[in-house]
Coordinates of C-alpha atoms in Angstrom, one line a residue:
Chain Z
X21 CA 88.1 58.6 -45.2
X22 CA 90.8 57.1 -42.9
X23 CA 94.4 58.3 -43.5
X24 CA 95.2 54.6 -43.8
X25 CA 93.5 54.4 -47.2
X26 CA 95.5 57.5 -48.3
X27 CA 98.7 55.9 -47.2
X28 CA 97.8 52.7 -49.1
X29 CA 96.9 54.8 -52.2
X30 CA 100.4 56.6 -52.0
X31 CA 102.1 53.1 -51.7
X32 CA 100.2 51.8 -54.6
X33 CA 101.3 54.8 -56.8
X34 CA 104.8 54.6 -55.6
X35 CA 105.0 50.9 -56.3
X36 CA 103.1 51.0 -59.6
X37 CA 104.4 54.3 -61.1
X38 CA 107.4 55.4 -59.1
X39 CA 108.2 57.9 -56.4
X40 CA 108.6 60.7 -58.8
X41 CA 105.2 60.2 -60.3
X42 CA 103.6 60.3 -56.8
X43 CA 105.5 63.6 -56.1
X44 CA 104.3 65.2 -59.3
X45 CA 100.7 64.0 -58.7
X46 CA 100.7 65.0 -55.0
X47 CA 102.2 68.5 -55.8
X48 CA 99.5 69.0 -58.6
X49 CA 96.7 67.8 -56.3
X50 CA 98.1 69.9 -53.2
X51 CA 96.4 73.2 -54.1
X52 CA 93.0 71.4 -54.3
X53 CA 93.4 69.3 -51.3
X54 CA 91.6 70.4 -48.0
X55 CA 94.3 68.6 -46.1
X56 CA 97.7 70.4 -46.3
X57 CA 99.7 68.3 -44.0
X58 CA 100.8 64.7 -44.8
X59 CA 98.2 62.0 -44.2
X60 CA 98.4 59.9 -41.0
X61 CA 96.9 56.5 -40.8
X62 CA 94.6 56.8 -37.8
X63 CA 93.2 60.3 -38.7
X64 CA 90.1 61.0 -40.7
X65 CA 90.3 63.1 -43.8
X66 CA 87.6 64.4 -46.2
X67 CA 86.5 61.9 -48.9
X68 CA 86.9 64.8 -51.3
X69 CA 90.7 64.6 -50.9
X70 CA 90.8 61.1 -52.1
X71 CA 88.8 62.2 -55.3
X72 CA 91.2 65.1 -55.8
X73 CA 94.2 62.7 -55.7
X74 CA 92.5 60.2 -58.0
X75 CA 91.7 62.9 -60.6
X76 CA 95.2 64.1 -60.3
X77 CA 96.5 60.5 -61.0
X78 CA 94.3 59.8 -63.9
X79 CA 95.0 63.1 -65.5
X80 CA 98.7 62.7 -65.2
X81 CA 98.9 59.3 -66.6
X82 CA 95.9 59.5 -68.9
X83 CA 94.4 56.3 -67.3
X84 CA 90.9 54.8 -67.0
X85 CA 89.4 55.8 -63.6
X86 CA 87.8 52.3 -62.9
X87 CA 90.9 50.5 -63.8
X88 CA 93.0 52.5 -61.5
X89 CA 90.4 51.9 -58.7
X90 CA 90.3 48.3 -59.4
X91 CA 94.1 47.9 -59.3
X92 CA 94.4 50.1 -56.2
X93 CA 91.8 47.8 -54.5
X94 CA 93.6 44.7 -55.5
X95 CA 96.8 46.1 -54.2
X96 CA 95.2 47.5 -51.0
X97 CA 93.9 44.1 -49.7
X98 CA 97.2 42.7 -48.6
X99 CA 98.1 45.9 -46.8
X100 CA 94.7 46.0 -45.0
X101 CA 95.0 42.4 -44.0
X102 CA 98.4 43.2 -42.4
X103 CA 96.5 45.5 -40.0
X104 CA 94.5 42.6 -38.6
X105 CA 97.0 39.6 -38.5
X106 CA 95.3 37.7 -35.6
X107 CA 91.9 37.9 -37.2
X108 CA 93.2 37.0 -40.7
X109 CA 94.8 33.9 -39.3
X110 CA 91.4 32.5 -38.5
X111 CA 90.5 32.6 -42.3
X112 CA 91.5 29.9 -44.8
X113 CA 89.4 30.7 -47.7
X114 CA 88.2 34.0 -49.2
X115 CA 84.6 32.7 -49.0
X116 CA 84.7 32.7 -45.2
X117 CA 86.1 36.2 -45.0
X118 CA 83.8 37.7 -47.6
X119 CA 80.8 36.2 -45.7
X120 CA 82.0 37.8 -42.4
X121 CA 82.9 41.1 -43.9
X122 CA 80.1 43.2 -42.3
X123 CA 79.8 41.3 -39.0
X124 CA 83.5 40.6 -38.2
X125 CA 86.0 42.4 -40.4
X126 CA 84.4 45.8 -40.5
X127 CA 83.7 45.6 -36.8
X128 CA 87.4 45.0 -36.2
X129 CA 88.3 47.8 -38.5
X130 CA 86.2 50.2 -36.5
X131 CA 88.0 49.1 -33.4
X132 CA 91.4 50.0 -34.8
X133 CA 90.1 53.2 -36.6
X134 CA 87.2 54.6 -34.6
X135 CA 84.8 56.5 -36.7
X136 CA 85.7 54.7 -40.0
X137 CA 82.8 54.5 -42.2
X138 CA 82.8 51.2 -44.0
X139 CA 80.7 50.2 -47.0
X140 CA 77.7 47.9 -46.2
X141 CA 77.8 44.4 -47.5
X142 CA 74.9 42.0 -47.4
X143 CA 76.3 38.6 -48.2
X144 CA 74.6 35.3 -49.1
X145 CA 76.2 32.0 -49.6
X146 CA 74.8 30.0 -52.7
X147 CA 74.3 26.3 -52.8
X148 CA 77.2 26.3 -55.3
X149 CA 79.5 27.9 -52.9
X150 CA 79.5 31.2 -54.7
X151 CA 78.9 34.3 -52.7
X152 CA 76.5 37.0 -53.6
X153 CA 77.6 40.4 -52.1
X154 CA 75.2 43.3 -52.2
X155 CA 77.3 46.5 -52.0
X156 CA 76.0 49.8 -50.8
X157 CA 78.1 52.9 -50.2
X158 CA 77.6 56.7 -50.9
X159 CA 81.3 56.7 -51.9
X160 CA 80.5 54.7 -55.1
X161 CA 83.9 52.9 -54.9
X162 CA 82.5 49.7 -56.2
X163 CA 85.4 49.1 -58.6
X164 CA 87.8 49.5 -55.6
X165 CA 85.7 47.0 -53.7
X166 CA 85.8 44.6 -56.7
X167 CA 89.5 45.0 -56.7
X168 CA 89.7 44.2 -52.9
X169 CA 87.6 41.0 -53.7
X170 CA 90.3 39.8 -56.2
X171 CA 93.0 40.9 -53.8
X172 CA 91.4 38.6 -51.2
X173 CA 91.4 35.7 -53.6
X174 CA 95.1 36.4 -54.5
X175 CA 95.9 36.6 -50.6
X176 CA 94.4 33.0 -50.1
X177 CA 95.8 31.8 -53.4
X178 CA 92.5 30.9 -54.7
X179 CA 91.4 32.1 -58.2
X180 CA 88.4 34.3 -57.9
X181 CA 86.0 35.6 -60.4
X182 CA 83.7 38.5 -59.8
X183 CA 80.7 39.4 -62.1
X184 CA 79.5 42.8 -61.1
X185 CA 76.0 44.2 -61.7
X186 CA 76.0 48.0 -60.7
X187 CA 72.7 49.7 -60.4
X188 CA 73.3 53.0 -62.3
X189 CA 69.8 54.1 -61.4
X190 CA 71.2 54.3 -57.8
X191 CA 74.2 56.3 -59.1
X192 CA 76.5 53.4 -58.4
X193 CA 75.9 53.5 -54.7
X194 CA 74.3 49.9 -54.9
X195 CA 75.6 47.0 -56.8
X196 CA 75.7 43.3 -56.7
X197 CA 78.9 41.1 -56.9
X198 CA 78.7 37.5 -57.7
X199 CA 81.9 35.9 -56.4
X200 CA 83.0 32.5 -57.8
X201 CA 85.9 30.6 -56.5
X202 CA 88.1 28.1 -58.5
X203 CA 90.7 25.8 -56.9
Chain C
X8 CA 107.7 69.1 -63.3
X9 CA 111.4 68.4 -63.1
X10 CA 112.2 66.7 -59.8
X11 CA 115.7 65.4 -58.8
X12 CA 115.8 62.2 -56.8
X13 CA 117.3 64.2 -54.0
X14 CA 114.4 66.6 -54.0
X15 CA 112.0 63.8 -54.0
X16 CA 113.7 62.2 -51.0
X17 CA 113.8 65.4 -49.1
X18 CA 110.1 66.1 -49.6
X19 CA 109.4 62.4 -48.6
X20 CA 111.6 62.9 -45.5
X21 CA 109.9 66.1 -44.6
X22 CA 106.5 64.4 -44.8
X23 CA 107.6 61.5 -42.8
X24 CA 109.0 63.8 -40.1
X25 CA 105.6 65.6 -40.0
X26 CA 103.9 62.2 -39.8
X27 CA 106.0 61.1 -37.0
X28 CA 105.2 64.2 -35.0
X29 CA 101.6 63.9 -35.8
X30 CA 101.5 60.4 -34.7
X31 CA 103.3 61.2 -31.5
X32 CA 100.6 63.8 -30.7
X33 CA 98.0 61.2 -31.6
X34 CA 99.6 58.6 -29.4
X35 CA 99.6 61.1 -26.5
X36 CA 96.1 62.0 -27.1
X37 CA 95.0 58.4 -27.3
X38 CA 97.0 57.5 -24.1
X39 CA 95.3 60.3 -22.3
X40 CA 92.0 59.1 -23.6
X41 CA 92.8 55.6 -22.7
X42 CA 93.7 56.7 -19.1
X43 CA 90.4 58.6 -18.7
X44 CA 88.4 55.7 -20.1
X45 CA 90.3 53.4 -17.7
X46 CA 89.5 55.8 -14.8
X47 CA 85.7 55.8 -15.9
X48 CA 85.7 51.9 -16.1
X49 CA 87.3 51.7 -12.6
X50 CA 84.7 54.1 -11.2
X51 CA 81.9 52.1 -13.0
X52 CA 83.3 49.0 -11.6
X53 CA 83.6 50.3 -8.0
X54 CA 80.0 51.9 -8.3
X55 CA 78.9 48.4 -9.5
X56 CA 80.6 46.7 -6.8
X57 CA 79.3 49.1 -4.2
X58 CA 75.7 48.6 -5.4
X59 CA 76.2 44.8 -5.2
X60 CA 77.6 45.1 -1.6
X61 CA 74.8 47.3 -0.5
X62 CA 72.1 44.7 -1.6
X63 CA 70.3 43.0 1.2
X64 CA 70.1 39.9 -0.9
X65 CA 73.0 37.5 -1.1
X66 CA 74.5 37.4 -4.5
X67 CA 76.6 34.7 -5.7
X68 CA 78.3 34.6 -9.2
X69 CA 79.7 31.4 -10.6
X70 CA 82.0 30.5 -13.5
X71 CA 81.0 28.0 -16.1
X72 CA 81.9 25.0 -13.7
X73 CA 79.5 26.4 -11.1
X74 CA 82.4 27.4 -8.8
X75 CA 81.6 30.6 -6.9
X76 CA 83.7 33.4 -8.1
X77 CA 81.9 36.6 -6.8
X78 CA 80.0 37.2 -3.6
X79 CA 78.6 40.2 -1.8
X80 CA 78.7 40.9 1.9
X81 CA 75.2 40.0 2.6
X82 CA 76.0 36.3 1.5
X83 CA 78.1 36.0 4.6
X84 CA 75.3 37.1 6.9
X85 CA 72.4 35.4 5.2
X86 CA 74.2 32.0 4.7
X87 CA 76.4 32.2 7.7
X88 CA 79.4 31.3 5.7
X89 CA 82.6 33.4 5.5
X90 CA 83.4 35.0 2.2
X91 CA 86.7 32.9 2.0
X92 CA 84.9 29.7 2.4
X93 CA 82.2 30.7 -0.1
X94 CA 84.8 31.0 -2.7
X95 CA 85.8 27.4 -2.4
X96 CA 82.4 26.0 -2.9
X97 CA 80.3 24.9 -5.8
X98 CA 76.9 26.4 -5.9
X99 CA 75.4 22.9 -6.4
X100 CA 77.0 21.8 -3.1
X101 CA 75.9 24.9 -1.3
X102 CA 72.2 24.7 -2.4
X103 CA 70.2 21.5 -2.3
X104 CA 68.3 22.1 -5.6
X105 CA 67.7 19.3 -7.9
X106 CA 68.0 21.4 -10.9
X107 CA 71.7 22.3 -10.0
X108 CA 72.6 18.6 -9.2
X109 CA 71.4 17.3 -12.7
X110 CA 72.2 20.2 -15.0
X111 CA 75.4 19.9 -17.3
X112 CA 77.5 22.9 -18.0
X113 CA 76.5 22.9 -21.7
X114 CA 73.0 23.3 -20.7
X115 CA 73.5 26.2 -18.2
X116 CA 71.6 28.4 -20.7
X117 CA 68.5 26.6 -19.8
X118 CA 68.6 28.1 -16.3
X119 CA 66.7 31.3 -16.5
X120 CA 64.7 32.8 -13.7
X121 CA 64.7 29.6 -11.7
X122 CA 62.9 30.4 -8.4
X123 CA 62.6 28.0 -5.5
X124 CA 61.8 28.6 -1.7
X125 CA 64.0 26.5 0.5
X126 CA 64.8 26.3 4.2
X127 CA 68.5 26.9 4.6
X128 CA 70.4 26.3 7.8
X129 CA 72.6 29.3 8.5
X130 CA 76.1 27.7 9.0
X131 CA 76.9 30.1 12.0
X132 CA 73.7 30.3 13.9
X133 CA 72.3 26.8 13.0
X134 CA 68.9 28.6 12.5
X135 CA 66.8 27.5 9.6
X136 CA 66.0 30.4 7.4
X137 CA 63.5 30.6 4.6
X138 CA 65.2 31.7 1.5
X139 CA 63.9 32.6 -2.0
X140 CA 66.6 31.4 -4.4
X141 CA 66.7 33.0 -7.9
X142 CA 69.1 31.7 -10.4
X143 CA 69.7 32.7 -14.0
X144 CA 72.6 32.0 -16.4
X145 CA 74.5 34.9 -17.8
X146 CA 76.5 35.4 -21.0
X147 CA 79.8 37.1 -21.5
X148 CA 81.5 37.3 -24.8
X149 CA 80.9 33.7 -25.9
X150 CA 77.6 32.0 -26.9
X151 CA 77.7 29.5 -24.1
X152 CA 76.7 30.6 -20.6
X153 CA 79.7 32.0 -18.7
X154 CA 78.2 31.1 -15.4
X155 CA 75.2 31.5 -13.1
X156 CA 74.0 34.4 -11.0
X157 CA 72.2 33.4 -7.8
X158 CA 70.3 35.6 -5.5
X159 CA 69.3 34.3 -2.1
X160 CA 66.8 36.6 -0.3
X161 CA 66.0 36.1 3.4
X162 CA 62.2 35.7 3.7
X163 CA 62.0 35.6 7.4
X164 CA 60.5 39.2 7.8
X165 CA 58.2 38.6 4.7
X166 CA 56.9 35.2 6.1
X167 CA 56.3 37.1 9.5
X168 CA 54.4 39.7 7.7
X169 CA 52.4 37.1 5.6
X170 CA 51.6 35.4 8.9
X171 CA 50.2 38.8 10.3
X172 CA 48.2 39.3 7.1
X173 CA 46.8 35.9 7.2
X174 CA 46.0 36.3 11.0
X175 CA 44.3 39.7 10.2
X176 CA 42.3 37.9 7.4
X177 CA 41.3 35.3 9.7
X178 CA 40.2 37.8 12.4
X179 CA 38.3 39.6 9.7
X180 CA 36.5 36.5 8.9
X181 CA 35.8 35.8 12.5
X182 CA 34.4 39.5 12.9
X183 CA 32.2 38.8 9.8
X184 CA 31.0 35.6 11.3
X185 CA 30.7 36.8 15.0
X186 CA 27.1 37.7 15.0
X187 CA 26.2 34.2 13.6
X188 CA 28.5 32.5 16.0
X189 CA 27.0 34.5 18.8
X190 CA 23.7 33.4 17.6
X191 CA 24.9 29.7 17.4
X192 CA 26.1 29.8 21.0
X193 CA 23.1 31.7 22.3
X194 CA 20.7 29.0 21.2
X195 CA 22.2 26.2 23.5
X196 CA 22.9 28.8 26.1
X197 CA 19.2 29.6 26.1
X198 CA 18.0 26.1 26.7
X199 CA 20.9 25.5 29.2
X200 CA 19.6 28.3 31.2
X201 CA 15.9 27.2 30.9
X202 CA 16.8 23.7 31.9
X203 CA 19.1 24.8 34.7
X204 CA 16.3 27.2 36.0
X205 CA 13.9 24.2 35.9
X206 CA 16.3 21.9 37.8
X207 CA 16.9 24.8 40.4
X208 CA 13.2 25.3 40.9
X209 CA 12.2 21.8 41.0
X210 CA 14.9 19.9 42.8
X211 CA 14.2 21.7 46.3
X212 CA 10.8 20.2 46.5
X213 CA 12.3 16.8 45.6
X214 CA 15.0 17.4 48.3
X215 CA 12.4 18.3 50.8
X216 CA 10.4 15.2 50.0
X217 CA 13.6 13.2 50.4
X218 CA 14.1 14.8 53.7
X219 CA 10.5 14.1 54.9
X220 CA 11.1 10.4 53.9
X221 CA 14.4 10.3 55.8
X222 CA 12.7 11.9 58.9
X223 CA 9.5 9.7 58.6
X224 CA 9.0 7.7 61.8
X225 CA 5.5 6.4 61.1
X226 CA 4.1 8.1 64.0
X227 CA 4.3 11.9 63.5
X228 CA 4.4 11.3 59.7
X229 CA 2.1 8.7 58.1
X230 CA 2.7 7.0 54.8
X231 CA -0.5 8.7 53.5
X232 CA 1.1 12.1 54.4
X233 CA 4.1 11.2 52.3
X234 CA 1.9 10.1 49.4
X235 CA -0.1 13.2 49.7
X236 CA 3.1 15.4 49.4
X237 CA 4.3 13.3 46.5
X238 CA 1.1 13.9 44.6
X239 CA 1.4 17.6 45.4
X240 CA 4.8 18.0 43.6
X241 CA 4.0 16.1 40.5
X242 CA 6.6 13.5 41.2
X243 CA 6.1 11.5 37.9
X244 CA 6.7 14.5 35.8
X245 CA 9.9 15.5 37.7
X246 CA 11.3 11.9 37.5
X247 CA 10.8 12.0 33.7
X248 CA 11.7 15.7 33.0
X249 CA 14.8 16.1 35.3
X250 CA 17.0 13.7 33.5
X251 CA 16.0 14.9 30.1
X252 CA 16.8 18.6 31.3
X253 CA 20.2 17.6 32.4
X254 CA 20.8 15.6 29.2
X255 CA 19.8 18.6 27.1
X256 CA 22.1 20.8 29.3
X257 CA 25.0 18.6 28.7
X258 CA 24.2 18.5 25.0
X259 CA 24.0 22.2 25.0
X260 CA 27.4 22.7 26.8
X261 CA 28.9 20.2 24.3
X262 CA 27.5 22.2 21.4
X263 CA 28.9 25.5 22.8
X264 CA 32.2 23.8 23.6
X265 CA 32.5 22.5 20.0
X266 CA 31.7 26.0 18.6
X267 CA 34.4 27.6 20.9
X268 CA 37.0 24.9 20.1
X269 CA 36.4 25.3 16.4
X270 CA 36.7 29.0 16.8
X271 CA 39.9 28.6 18.7
X272 CA 41.3 26.4 16.2
X273 CA 40.4 28.7 13.3
X274 CA 41.8 31.7 14.8
X275 CA 45.0 30.1 16.0
X276 CA 47.9 32.0 14.5
X277 CA 49.3 28.6 13.4
X278 CA 52.9 27.5 12.7
X279 CA 55.2 28.9 10.2
X280 CA 56.1 25.4 9.2
X281 CA 53.8 22.7 7.9
X282 CA 52.2 20.3 10.4
X283 CA 50.3 17.0 9.7
X284 CA 46.6 17.5 10.2
X285 CA 43.3 15.7 9.8
X286 CA 41.6 17.4 6.9
X287 CA 38.3 16.0 8.0
X288 CA 38.5 17.5 11.5
X289 CA 39.6 20.8 9.9
X290 CA 36.6 20.9 7.6
X291 CA 34.2 20.0 10.4
X292 CA 35.5 22.9 12.4
X293 CA 35.1 25.4 9.6
X294 CA 31.6 24.0 8.8
X295 CA 30.8 24.6 12.5
X296 CA 31.8 28.2 12.8
X297 CA 30.3 29.1 9.5
X298 CA 27.1 27.4 10.3
X299 CA 25.0 30.6 10.7
X300 CA 26.2 31.6 7.2
X301 CA 24.6 28.6 5.5
X302 CA 22.0 27.1 7.8
X303 CA 19.1 29.4 6.9
X304 CA 19.7 29.1 3.1
X305 CA 21.0 25.6 2.6
X306 CA 21.2 22.0 4.1
X307 CA 24.9 21.2 4.3
X308 CA 25.8 17.6 4.0
X309 CA 29.5 16.6 4.9
X310 CA 30.8 13.3 3.6
X311 CA 34.4 12.7 5.0
X312 CA 36.4 9.9 3.6
X313 CA 37.6 8.2 6.8
X314 CA 40.6 6.7 5.0
X315 CA 42.3 10.1 4.7
X316 CA 45.8 10.1 6.1
X317 CA 47.2 13.1 8.0
X318 CA 48.4 15.6 5.5
X319 CA 51.2 18.2 6.0
X320 CA 49.9 21.6 5.6
X321 CA 49.4 25.0 7.1
X322 CA 46.1 24.5 8.9
X323 CA 45.3 28.1 9.3
X324 CA 45.5 28.7 5.5
X325 CA 43.4 25.7 4.6
X326 CA 40.7 26.5 7.0
X327 CA 40.6 30.0 5.6
X328 CA 40.4 28.6 2.1
X329 CA 37.6 26.2 3.0
X330 CA 35.7 28.9 4.8
X331 CA 35.9 31.2 1.8
X332 CA 34.5 28.6 -0.5
X333 CA 31.7 27.6 1.8
X334 CA 30.7 31.1 2.5
X335 CA 30.6 31.8 -1.2
X336 CA 28.5 28.7 -1.7
X337 CA 26.0 30.0 0.9
X338 CA 25.9 33.4 -0.8
X339 CA 25.3 31.7 -4.3
X340 CA 22.4 29.7 -2.8
X341 CA 21.0 32.8 -1.0
X342 CA 21.0 34.7 -4.2
X343 CA 18.9 31.8 -5.9
X344 CA 16.3 31.9 -2.8
X345 CA 16.0 35.7 -3.3
X346 CA 15.1 35.1 -6.9
X347 CA 12.4 32.7 -5.7
X348 CA 14.0 29.6 -7.4
X349 CA 13.7 27.5 -4.2
X350 CA 13.2 27.8 -0.5
X351 CA 16.5 26.2 0.6
X352 CA 19.5 25.1 -1.3
X353 CA 22.2 22.3 -0.9
X354 CA 25.8 22.4 0.0
X355 CA 27.9 19.3 -0.1
X356 CA 31.3 19.0 1.3
X357 CA 33.2 15.7 0.7
X358 CA 36.7 14.5 0.9
X359 CA 38.4 11.7 -0.9
X360 CA 41.7 10.0 -0.3
X361 CA 43.9 9.7 -3.4
X362 CA 47.2 7.9 -3.8
X363 CA 49.2 11.1 -3.8
X364 CA 47.0 13.5 -1.8
X365 CA 43.6 14.5 -0.6
X366 CA 40.7 15.8 -2.7
X367 CA 38.2 18.2 -1.2
X368 CA 35.0 18.7 -3.3
X369 CA 32.6 21.5 -2.3
X370 CA 29.5 21.6 -4.4
X371 CA 26.4 24.0 -4.2
X372 CA 23.3 24.3 -6.3
X373 CA 23.5 28.2 -6.2
X374 CA 23.6 30.6 -9.1
X375 CA 26.8 29.4 -10.7
X376 CA 29.6 31.7 -11.9
X377 CA 28.8 33.9 -14.9
X378 CA 30.9 32.9 -17.9
X379 CA 32.2 36.5 -18.2
X380 CA 33.7 36.1 -14.6
X381 CA 35.1 32.6 -14.8
X382 CA 38.7 33.4 -15.8
X383 CA 38.9 36.2 -13.3
X384 CA 37.5 34.7 -10.1
X385 CA 41.1 34.0 -8.7
X386 CA 42.2 37.6 -9.4
X387 CA 42.7 39.7 -6.3
X388 CA 40.0 42.4 -5.8
X389 CA 37.8 40.8 -8.4
X390 CA 34.3 40.2 -7.0
X391 CA 30.8 39.7 -8.5
X392 CA 29.1 40.4 -5.2
X393 CA 27.3 43.6 -4.6
X394 CA 29.2 46.7 -3.2
X395 CA 30.2 46.3 0.4
X396 CA 29.6 42.5 0.3
X397 CA 32.7 41.0 -1.3
X398 CA 36.3 42.3 -1.1
X399 CA 37.5 40.2 -4.0
X400 CA 40.1 38.6 -1.8
X401 CA 38.4 35.3 -0.9
X402 CA 39.2 33.2 -3.9
X403 CA 42.5 35.0 -4.6
X404 CA 43.6 33.8 -1.2
X405 CA 42.3 30.3 -2.0
X406 CA 44.5 30.2 -5.1
X407 CA 47.4 31.5 -3.1
X408 CA 47.0 29.2 -0.2
X409 CA 46.3 26.0 -2.3
X410 CA 48.6 26.4 -5.3
X411 CA 51.5 28.7 -4.1
X412 CA 51.7 27.6 -0.5
X413 CA 50.8 23.8 -0.7
X414 CA 51.7 23.1 -4.3
X415 CA 48.2 21.9 -4.7
X416 CA 45.5 22.4 -7.4
X417 CA 42.2 24.2 -7.3
X418 CA 39.7 23.8 -10.1
X419 CA 36.0 24.6 -10.6
X420 CA 33.1 23.5 -12.7
X421 CA 30.2 25.7 -12.9
X422 CA 27.1 26.2 -14.8
X423 CA 24.9 29.3 -14.6
X424 CA 21.7 28.7 -12.7
X425 CA 22.7 25.1 -11.8
X426 CA 25.6 25.5 -9.4
X427 CA 29.3 25.3 -8.8
X428 CA 31.8 22.5 -7.7
X429 CA 35.2 23.5 -6.4
X430 CA 37.9 20.6 -6.3
X431 CA 40.8 21.2 -4.2
X432 CA 43.8 18.9 -4.2
X433 CA 46.4 19.0 -1.6
X434 CA 49.5 16.6 -2.3
X435 CA 51.2 14.6 0.4
X436 CA 54.5 15.6 -1.1
X437 CA 55.4 18.9 -2.6
X438 CA 58.7 19.3 -4.6
X439 CA 58.2 23.1 -4.7
X440 CA 58.3 23.3 -1.0
X441 CA 60.6 20.3 -0.5
X442 CA 62.6 21.6 2.4
X443 CA 59.6 22.9 4.2
X444 CA 57.8 19.6 3.7
X445 CA 60.7 17.5 4.9
X446 CA 61.0 19.9 7.9
X447 CA 57.4 19.3 8.7
X448 CA 57.7 15.5 8.2

């Protein structure tokens, strides 16, 4: 996982729960983190460290895991969008961005962060204008992805509704998002 | 855990400092990587340019407006235009190809693998050089074509080599036909000799008689004596036969002269450029030198269309093509004779003037082409003849000479056991060789 995601998660915790909470969580997680030095955006760190931080967060605040991931995803979108301002300027609707996620956005992300492993999305545009997104990732961060989609809607000021259908047989590595847009 | 605000800030500051150092190291590392990659790109670029410059072919690369943007050194030599001047030209102005004049920029992508042979006047030497022009569009970043890549290959050496190969093929044909041609010459030579001997032996008697008549004074030589001498030399026979012997001799000489002329025309290396010729005369010559190939197996009928105009072509190549088909026809008929189907076959050669060219039809009533061989007969090295008899080059050359070199057509209709008809069409005007045609005209 790229350090940028760790930094976004830090910002999310600081902004949502305060600096003190982050310090407590970070210090609690530190003995179990493989990475002992602070996370730096362009570097790559073990996925396990993100899970360790996440566990420390939900244990400390007694929060629901999916709820936290969803909120983190929704928070993360704006910060991620800031990393690719030129590209973002070409989009005017979340639909267009979501449809180009795999072929454009993730390609651009990999240019900025070489070695980044992005989830795989197969997108289909429905006649109704809805977008069907097939999600596939061994990290099983589908609730984070769902949060990102909502964050995308917020970014463009378009109310977005996502219906998820996660395949539990595939241990959450595969799922389908049905994304509707309302003006 | 009890943390003061000061402690929190101190920790955050510590982490930030570590981050900054880490990022500085990362930046240095990336800068170094970038530098090394830049060196690699520059090396690759230099290598690519070096390869481009070492090509013996002129390479011209244009932008999307067909303006030349990149050229290699060979371009200057082949086209005779300085590199500086080339950069100021449009490809469509440099090369007189219809395709380049008519195509619009948004349709560049349609140009792919376009190949044309043209005669290009080298701007420095003024010499006309045969060039093979190959043009393809190329794409870079965007979906629409970024420009055109044009390669101009000087065909001078290749043309000379082809000419040598053609000449070798002709000489090979003449070698194969030589025994027959010798026989064709030998027959008239025989009766020229016999008649000449006859004239040589008999004329002295007549001259002697003439002398006696001249010296006859009526006293020492009487009329009766003269009449007796006339009776002795079979005067009536000589008076009748001597002119006939001379006529036959002249006929024989003409016959030999015709064979020699045909042979000379056939074996002539020919021009590298097209020249207008009379196809009927060309066919007649080819029929003459191949006579010994067909005369024992078939009666050959030649039906020329006298309205046929002169046609621009490479005479040597057409003669060779006609010869190959006529010899094949003779072999097909011979095969049928060996199978006892008939005693003698028929070969018919006809020409026909068409509005846009000439049609040559060569028909035989030989064995026909087996179905399994019909789609391969124009392939090089394919032959149905017995080992040692066919090289598999005959019809392959026909195909090359008629279609590739003259922009014509060659088709055939055949039925096993019935015979074969080859139809060759030679156009008056060929777009493919436009430059060459115009040069010839």
